[in-house]
PDB file of C-alpha atoms in Angstrom:
ATOM      1  CA  MET A 562     -24.142 -10.120 -20.074  1.00 83.00           C
ATOM      2  CA  SER A 563     -20.810  -8.369 -19.858  1.00 88.00           C
ATOM      3  CA  ASP A 564     -17.715  -9.780 -21.551  1.00 86.00           C
ATOM      4  CA  ASP A 565     -16.433 -10.843 -18.129  1.00 87.00           C
ATOM      5  CA  GLU A 566     -19.665 -12.667 -17.280  1.00 87.00           C
ATOM      6  CA  THR A 567     -19.682 -14.347 -20.678  1.00 88.00           C
ATOM      7  CA  ALA A 568     -16.099 -15.548 -20.178  1.00 87.00           C
ATOM      8  CA  ARG A 569     -16.890 -16.891 -16.686  1.00 89.00           C
ATOM      9  CA  HIS A 570     -19.936 -18.727 -18.025  1.00 91.00           C
ATOM     10  CA  ARG A 571     -17.897 -20.269 -20.850  1.00 89.00           C
ATOM     11  CA  ALA A 572     -15.155 -21.407 -18.446  1.00 89.00           C
ATOM     12  CA  LYS A 573     -17.755 -22.944 -16.117  1.00 90.00           C
ATOM     13  CA  MET A 574     -19.428 -24.834 -18.977  1.00 90.00           C
ATOM     14  CA  GLU A 575     -16.043 -26.051 -20.304  1.00 89.00           C
ATOM     15  CA  LYS A 576     -15.296 -27.576 -16.887  1.00 89.00           C
ATOM     16  CA  ARG A 577     -18.771 -29.085 -16.736  1.00 89.00           C
ATOM     17  CA  LYS A 578     -18.372 -30.574 -20.215  1.00 89.00           C
ATOM     18  CA  ALA A 579     -15.039 -32.153 -19.261  1.00 86.00           C
ATOM     19  CA  VAL A 580     -16.615 -33.807 -16.198  1.00 85.00           C
ATOM     20  CA  GLN A 581     -19.640 -34.961 -18.218  1.00 88.00           C
ATOM     21  CA  ASP A 582     -17.512 -36.325 -21.066  1.00 82.00           C
ATOM     22  CA  ALA A 583     -15.351 -38.292 -18.614  1.00 83.00           C
ATOM     23  CA  GLU A 584     -18.405 -39.780 -16.937  1.00 82.00           C
ATOM     24  CA  VAL A 585     -19.981 -40.803 -20.247  1.00 79.00           C
ATOM     25  CA  ALA A 586     -16.688 -42.320 -21.449  1.00 85.00           C
ATOM     26  CA  GLY A 587     -16.614 -44.493 -18.329  1.00 82.00           C
ATOM     27  CA  LYS A 588     -19.916 -46.190 -19.201  1.00 77.00           C
ATOM     28  CA  THR A 589     -19.029 -49.104 -21.464  1.00 83.00           C
ATOM     29  CA  ILE A 590     -21.626 -51.811 -20.723  1.00 86.00           C
ATOM     30  CA  GLU A 591     -24.403 -52.382 -23.250  1.00 91.00           C
ATOM     31  CA  LYS A 592     -27.235 -54.723 -22.238  1.00 95.00           C
ATOM     32  CA  GLY A 593     -30.954 -55.252 -22.273  1.00 97.00           C
ATOM     33  CA  LEU A 594     -32.538 -53.453 -19.328  1.00 98.00           C
ATOM     34  CA  LEU A 595     -35.289 -54.466 -16.936  1.00 98.00           C
ATOM     35  CA  ILE A 596     -37.188 -51.212 -16.359  1.00 98.00           C
ATOM     36  CA  VAL A 597     -39.961 -50.716 -13.802  1.00 98.00           C
ATOM     37  CA  HIS A 598     -42.448 -47.820 -13.823  1.00 98.00           C
ATOM     38  CA  THR A 599     -44.380 -47.754 -10.558  1.00 98.00           C
ATOM     39  CA  GLY A 600     -45.886 -45.389  -7.992  1.00 98.00           C
ATOM     40  CA  PRO A 601     -49.251 -43.755  -7.378  1.00 95.00           C
ATOM     41  CA  GLY A 602     -48.918 -41.047 -10.024  1.00 95.00           C
ATOM     42  CA  LYS A 603     -50.321 -40.982 -13.552  1.00 93.00           C
ATOM     43  CA  GLY A 604     -47.998 -41.703 -16.456  1.00 94.00           C
ATOM     44  CA  LYS A 605     -46.482 -45.162 -15.962  1.00 97.00           C
ATOM     45  CA  SER A 606     -47.919 -46.766 -19.097  1.00 95.00           C
ATOM     46  CA  THR A 607     -47.705 -43.450 -20.935  1.00 94.00           C
ATOM     47  CA  ALA A 608     -43.941 -43.327 -20.320  1.00 97.00           C
ATOM     48  CA  ALA A 609     -43.574 -46.935 -21.470  1.00 97.00           C
ATOM     49  CA  PHE A 610     -45.376 -46.176 -24.727  1.00 95.00           C
ATOM     50  CA  GLY A 611     -43.180 -43.111 -25.215  1.00 95.00           C
ATOM     51  CA  LEU A 612     -40.149 -45.388 -24.938  1.00 96.00           C
ATOM     52  CA  MET A 613     -41.832 -47.742 -27.393  1.00 96.00           C
ATOM     53  CA  LEU A 614     -42.211 -44.887 -29.889  1.00 94.00           C
ATOM     54  CA  ARG A 615     -38.484 -44.197 -29.587  1.00 96.00           C
ATOM     55  CA  ALA A 616     -37.720 -47.875 -30.253  1.00 97.00           C
ATOM     56  CA  LEU A 617     -40.028 -47.930 -33.274  1.00 96.00           C
ATOM     57  CA  GLY A 618     -38.218 -44.894 -34.631  1.00 95.00           C
ATOM     58  CA  ARG A 619     -35.021 -46.947 -34.467  1.00 96.00           C
ATOM     59  CA  GLY A 620     -36.659 -49.717 -36.492  1.00 96.00           C
ATOM     60  CA  TRP A 621     -36.990 -52.179 -33.606  1.00 97.00           C
ATOM     61  CA  ARG A 622     -39.663 -54.835 -33.371  1.00 98.00           C
ATOM     62  CA  VAL A 623     -41.536 -54.423 -30.088  1.00 98.00           C
ATOM     63  CA  GLY A 624     -44.105 -56.354 -28.080  1.00 98.00           C
ATOM     64  CA  VAL A 625     -46.872 -55.348 -25.673  1.00 96.00           C
ATOM     65  CA  VAL A 626     -48.737 -57.590 -23.260  1.00 96.00           C
ATOM     66  CA  GLN A 627     -51.496 -55.829 -21.307  1.00 94.00           C
ATOM     67  CA  TYR A 628     -52.238 -57.733 -18.119  1.00 94.00           C
ATOM     68  CA  ILE A 629     -55.211 -56.019 -16.506  1.00 86.00           C
ATOM     69  CA  LYS A 630     -56.639 -53.551 -18.975  1.00 74.00           C
ATOM     70  CA  GLY A 631     -59.428 -55.018 -21.034  1.00 67.00           C
ATOM     71  CA  ALA A 632     -60.063 -54.449 -24.709  1.00 62.00           C
ATOM     72  CA  TRP A 633     -60.300 -50.669 -24.421  1.00 66.00           C
ATOM     73  CA  GLU A 634     -60.176 -48.643 -27.597  1.00 76.00           C
ATOM     74  CA  THR A 635     -57.094 -46.655 -26.637  1.00 83.00           C
ATOM     75  CA  GLY A 636     -55.321 -43.979 -28.607  1.00 86.00           C
ATOM     76  CA  GLU A 637     -51.956 -45.698 -28.277  1.00 88.00           C
ATOM     77  CA  ARG A 638     -53.340 -48.909 -29.724  1.00 85.00           C
ATOM     78  CA  PHE A 639     -54.872 -47.044 -32.677  1.00 87.00           C
ATOM     79  CA  ALA A 640     -51.580 -45.224 -33.294  1.00 89.00           C
ATOM     80  CA  LEU A 641     -49.471 -48.357 -33.076  1.00 86.00           C
ATOM     81  CA  GLU A 642     -51.695 -50.215 -35.553  1.00 85.00           C
ATOM     82  CA  ARG A 643     -49.853 -48.130 -38.146  1.00 88.00           C
ATOM     83  CA  PHE A 644     -46.687 -50.041 -37.218  1.00 91.00           C
ATOM     84  CA  GLN A 645     -48.204 -53.523 -37.612  1.00 87.00           C
ATOM     85  CA  ASP A 646     -45.028 -54.965 -39.097  1.00 92.00           C
ATOM     86  CA  GLN A 647     -43.068 -53.821 -36.010  1.00 96.00           C
ATOM     87  CA  VAL A 648     -45.567 -54.312 -33.153  1.00 96.00           C
ATOM     88  CA  ALA A 649     -46.899 -57.490 -31.547  1.00 95.00           C
ATOM     89  CA  TRP A 650     -49.792 -56.208 -29.395  1.00 93.00           C
ATOM     90  CA  HIS A 651     -51.691 -58.494 -27.005  1.00 92.00           C
ATOM     91  CA  THR A 652     -54.445 -57.220 -24.709  1.00 90.00           C
ATOM     92  CA  MET A 653     -54.912 -60.147 -22.355  1.00 86.00           C
ATOM     93  CA  GLY A 654     -56.669 -58.604 -19.344  1.00 76.00           C
ATOM     94  CA  GLU A 655     -60.369 -58.738 -18.582  1.00 66.00           C
ATOM     95  CA  GLY A 656     -60.562 -55.261 -17.075  1.00 58.00           C
ATOM     96  CA  PHE A 657     -59.906 -53.848 -13.655  1.00 57.00           C
ATOM     97  CA  THR A 658     -60.264 -56.278 -10.742  1.00 55.00           C
ATOM     98  CA  TRP A 659     -63.210 -54.348  -9.318  1.00 53.00           C
ATOM     99  CA  GLU A 660     -65.002 -54.807 -12.638  1.00 59.00           C
ATOM    100  CA  THR A 661     -64.479 -58.546 -13.100  1.00 60.00           C
ATOM    101  CA  GLN A 662     -65.063 -59.452  -9.429  1.00 70.00           C
ATOM    102  CA  ASP A 663     -63.954 -62.976 -10.317  1.00 80.00           C
ATOM    103  CA  ARG A 664     -60.540 -63.998  -8.979  1.00 87.00           C
ATOM    104  CA  ASP A 665     -60.405 -67.309 -10.856  1.00 89.00           C
ATOM    105  CA  ARG A 666     -61.053 -65.501 -14.126  1.00 88.00           C
ATOM    106  CA  ASP A 667     -58.428 -62.870 -13.318  1.00 89.00           C
ATOM    107  CA  VAL A 668     -55.849 -65.547 -12.451  1.00 92.00           C
ATOM    108  CA  ALA A 669     -56.587 -67.439 -15.676  1.00 92.00           C
ATOM    109  CA  ALA A 670     -56.202 -64.224 -17.712  1.00 92.00           C
ATOM    110  CA  ALA A 671     -52.906 -63.408 -15.980  1.00 94.00           C
ATOM    111  CA  ARG A 672     -51.563 -66.896 -16.640  1.00 96.00           C
ATOM    112  CA  ALA A 673     -52.491 -66.637 -20.316  1.00 96.00           C
ATOM    113  CA  ALA A 674     -50.775 -63.241 -20.462  1.00 96.00           C
ATOM    114  CA  TRP A 675     -47.657 -64.694 -18.831  1.00 98.00           C
ATOM    115  CA  ALA A 676     -47.576 -67.520 -21.397  1.00 98.00           C
ATOM    116  CA  LYS A 677     -47.729 -64.882 -24.149  1.00 98.00           C
ATOM    117  CA  THR A 678     -44.958 -62.935 -22.371  1.00 98.00           C
ATOM    118  CA  GLU A 679     -42.700 -65.993 -22.316  1.00 98.00           C
ATOM    119  CA  ALA A 680     -43.312 -66.567 -26.040  1.00 98.00           C
ATOM    120  CA  LEU A 681     -42.421 -62.963 -26.868  1.00 98.00           C
ATOM    121  CA  MET A 682     -39.337 -63.070 -24.638  1.00 98.00           C
ATOM    122  CA  ALA A 683     -38.173 -66.105 -26.609  1.00 98.00           C
ATOM    123  CA  ASP A 684     -38.676 -64.357 -29.972  1.00 98.00           C
ATOM    124  CA  PRO A 685     -35.244 -63.041 -31.037  1.00 97.00           C
ATOM    125  CA  ALA A 686     -36.875 -60.402 -33.272  1.00 97.00           C
ATOM    126  CA  ILE A 687     -38.402 -58.570 -30.267  1.00 98.00           C
ATOM    127  CA  ARG A 688     -36.029 -55.922 -28.891  1.00 98.00           C
ATOM    128  CA  LEU A 689     -38.404 -54.186 -26.431  1.00 98.00           C
ATOM    129  CA  LEU A 690     -41.257 -55.772 -24.493  1.00 98.00           C
ATOM    130  CA  ILE A 691     -43.780 -53.793 -22.446  1.00 98.00           C
ATOM    131  CA  LEU A 692     -45.616 -55.714 -19.728  1.00 98.00           C
ATOM    132  CA  ASP A 693     -48.381 -53.256 -18.975  1.00 96.00           C
ATOM    133  CA  GLU A 694     -49.862 -53.563 -15.459  1.00 95.00           C
ATOM    134  CA  LEU A 695     -47.894 -56.719 -14.651  1.00 97.00           C
ATOM    135  CA  ASN A 696     -47.274 -55.139 -11.231  1.00 97.00           C
ATOM    136  CA  ILE A 697     -51.013 -55.332 -10.517  1.00 95.00           C
ATOM    137  CA  ALA A 698     -51.135 -59.040 -11.384  1.00 96.00           C
ATOM    138  CA  LEU A 699     -48.187 -59.626  -9.051  1.00 98.00           C
ATOM    139  CA  ARG A 700     -49.704 -57.490  -6.304  1.00 96.00           C
ATOM    140  CA  TYR A 701     -52.815 -59.690  -6.200  1.00 94.00           C
ATOM    141  CA  ASP A 702     -50.785 -62.916  -6.448  1.00 96.00           C
ATOM    142  CA  TYR A 703     -52.282 -63.886  -9.798  1.00 96.00           C
ATOM    143  CA  LEU A 704     -48.819 -65.144 -10.802  1.00 97.00           C
ATOM    144  CA  PRO A 705     -45.966 -66.689  -8.783  1.00 98.00           C
ATOM    145  CA  LEU A 706     -43.656 -63.764  -8.012  1.00 98.00           C
ATOM    146  CA  ALA A 707     -40.436 -65.792  -7.745  1.00 98.00           C
ATOM    147  CA  GLU A 708     -41.042 -67.444 -11.130  1.00 98.00           C
ATOM    148  CA  VAL A 709     -41.755 -64.130 -12.845  1.00 98.00           C
ATOM    149  CA  VAL A 710     -38.730 -62.345 -11.354  1.00 98.00           C
ATOM    150  CA  GLU A 711     -36.459 -65.279 -12.191  1.00 98.00           C
ATOM    151  CA  ALA A 712     -37.667 -65.403 -15.811  1.00 98.00           C
ATOM    152  CA  LEU A 713     -37.268 -61.642 -16.256  1.00 98.00           C
ATOM    153  CA  SER A 714     -33.801 -61.785 -14.700  1.00 98.00           C
ATOM    154  CA  ARG A 715     -32.635 -64.490 -17.122  1.00 97.00           C
ATOM    155  CA  ARG A 716     -34.066 -62.799 -20.229  1.00 97.00           C
ATOM    156  CA  ARG A 717     -31.775 -62.854 -23.209  1.00 96.00           C
ATOM    157  CA  PRO A 718     -29.013 -60.220 -23.060  1.00 96.00           C
ATOM    158  CA  ASP A 719     -30.329 -57.932 -25.814  1.00 96.00           C
ATOM    159  CA  LEU A 720     -33.980 -57.751 -24.650  1.00 98.00           C
ATOM    160  CA  HIS A 721     -35.296 -54.640 -22.899  1.00 98.00           C
ATOM    161  CA  VAL A 722     -38.394 -55.201 -20.728  1.00 98.00           C
ATOM    162  CA  VAL A 723     -40.596 -52.490 -19.196  1.00 98.00           C
ATOM    163  CA  VAL A 724     -42.978 -53.446 -16.383  1.00 98.00           C
ATOM    164  CA  THR A 725     -45.681 -50.958 -15.389  1.00 98.00           C
ATOM    165  CA  GLY A 726     -48.200 -50.629 -12.586  1.00 97.00           C
ATOM    166  CA  ARG A 727     -48.522 -49.429  -9.018  1.00 96.00           C
ATOM    167  CA  ASN A 728     -47.080 -51.230  -6.023  1.00 97.00           C
ATOM    168  CA  ALA A 729     -44.116 -52.966  -7.651  1.00 98.00           C
ATOM    169  CA  LYS A 730     -42.927 -55.830  -5.463  1.00 98.00           C
ATOM    170  CA  PRO A 731     -39.583 -55.279  -3.674  1.00 98.00           C
ATOM    171  CA  GLU A 732     -38.159 -58.403  -5.342  1.00 98.00           C
ATOM    172  CA  LEU A 733     -38.871 -56.981  -8.794  1.00 98.00           C
ATOM    173  CA  ILE A 734     -37.410 -53.618  -7.838  1.00 98.00           C
ATOM    174  CA  ALA A 735     -34.253 -55.363  -6.607  1.00 98.00           C
ATOM    175  CA  ALA A 736     -33.909 -57.268  -9.897  1.00 98.00           C
ATOM    176  CA  ALA A 737     -34.498 -54.198 -12.100  1.00 98.00           C
ATOM    177  CA  ASP A 738     -31.814 -52.059 -13.743  1.00 98.00           C
ATOM    178  CA  LEU A 739     -33.940 -48.901 -13.733  1.00 98.00           C
ATOM    179  CA  VAL A 740     -36.877 -48.045 -11.488  1.00 98.00           C
ATOM    180  CA  THR A 741     -38.915 -44.866 -11.760  1.00 98.00           C
ATOM    181  CA  GLU A 742     -41.601 -44.045  -9.227  1.00 97.00           C
ATOM    182  CA  MET A 743     -44.286 -41.697 -10.503  1.00 96.00           C
ATOM    183  CA  GLY A 744     -45.444 -39.440  -7.687  1.00 94.00           C
ATOM    184  CA  SER A 745     -48.911 -37.973  -7.419  1.00 90.00           C
ATOM    185  CA  VAL A 746     -48.685 -34.242  -6.709  1.00 91.00           C
ATOM    186  CA  LYS A 747     -52.079 -33.285  -8.127  1.00 91.00           C
ATOM    187  CA  HIS A 748     -54.680 -35.197 -10.133  1.00 88.00           C
ATOM    188  CA  HIS A 749     -57.646 -33.798 -12.032  1.00 88.00           C
ATOM    189  CA  PHE A 750     -59.890 -36.703 -10.924  1.00 80.00           C
ATOM    190  CA  ALA A 751     -59.921 -35.147  -7.437  1.00 83.00           C
ATOM    191  CA  ALA A 752     -61.580 -32.065  -8.945  1.00 85.00           C
ATOM    192  CA  GLY A 753     -64.282 -34.147 -10.624  1.00 89.00           C
ATOM    193  CA  VAL A 754     -62.720 -34.242 -14.101  1.00 88.00           C
ATOM    194  CA  LYS A 755     -63.518 -37.538 -15.861  1.00 89.00           C
ATOM    195  CA  ALA A 756     -61.138 -39.725 -17.868  1.00 83.00           C
ATOM    196  CA  GLN A 757     -60.802 -38.140 -21.284  1.00 85.00           C
ATOM    197  CA  GLU A 758     -60.052 -39.507 -24.736  1.00 81.00           C
ATOM    198  CA  GLY A 759     -56.518 -38.668 -25.809  1.00 80.00           C
ATOM    199  CA  ILE A 760     -55.352 -38.165 -22.214  1.00 81.00           C
ATOM    200  CA  GLU A 761     -56.335 -41.289 -20.273  1.00 81.00           C
ATOM    201  CA  PHE A 762     -57.092 -43.581 -23.207  1.00 78.00           C
TER     202      PHE A 762
END
């Protein structure tokens, strides 16, 4: 770059920094967030566990309640076993709904998972709580939507909650502070590639 181009770039970035600094300075609220990861694309739970890793790095105590997934031997669970003093992990699901084929059993599992969720929400040591695939339990009406949304909305002020799963209910989206929809642009399953250790589980 020429000296003139370098000077123009610097001036542009100085203006950008001033705008950015002013915007950041205007954000003064600190609170526990209700975060929803939804959409048809891969990566909803993966993103939640990435956030969990960040929280663990900050020394937080975190909780996980898995609603639908059964007792899979997943890489994230193996990794997080190394943080036993910081992680309360509860796999409460019985597997995908097409595997159980038993609505009463699925409802009972979801209710047990919700009871565990309420206990973890009440624990003042937990700073981040991941409710993995709760959206699926709500989609199939395994839990009363209004009760769940109301309880999540009145969580204690310092608790961050992440809810994952496709087809998030509009009421949950409305109550959330942050909603990310994962889109599906291309998926290897369509090309016949199976679920692989270290990528899917």
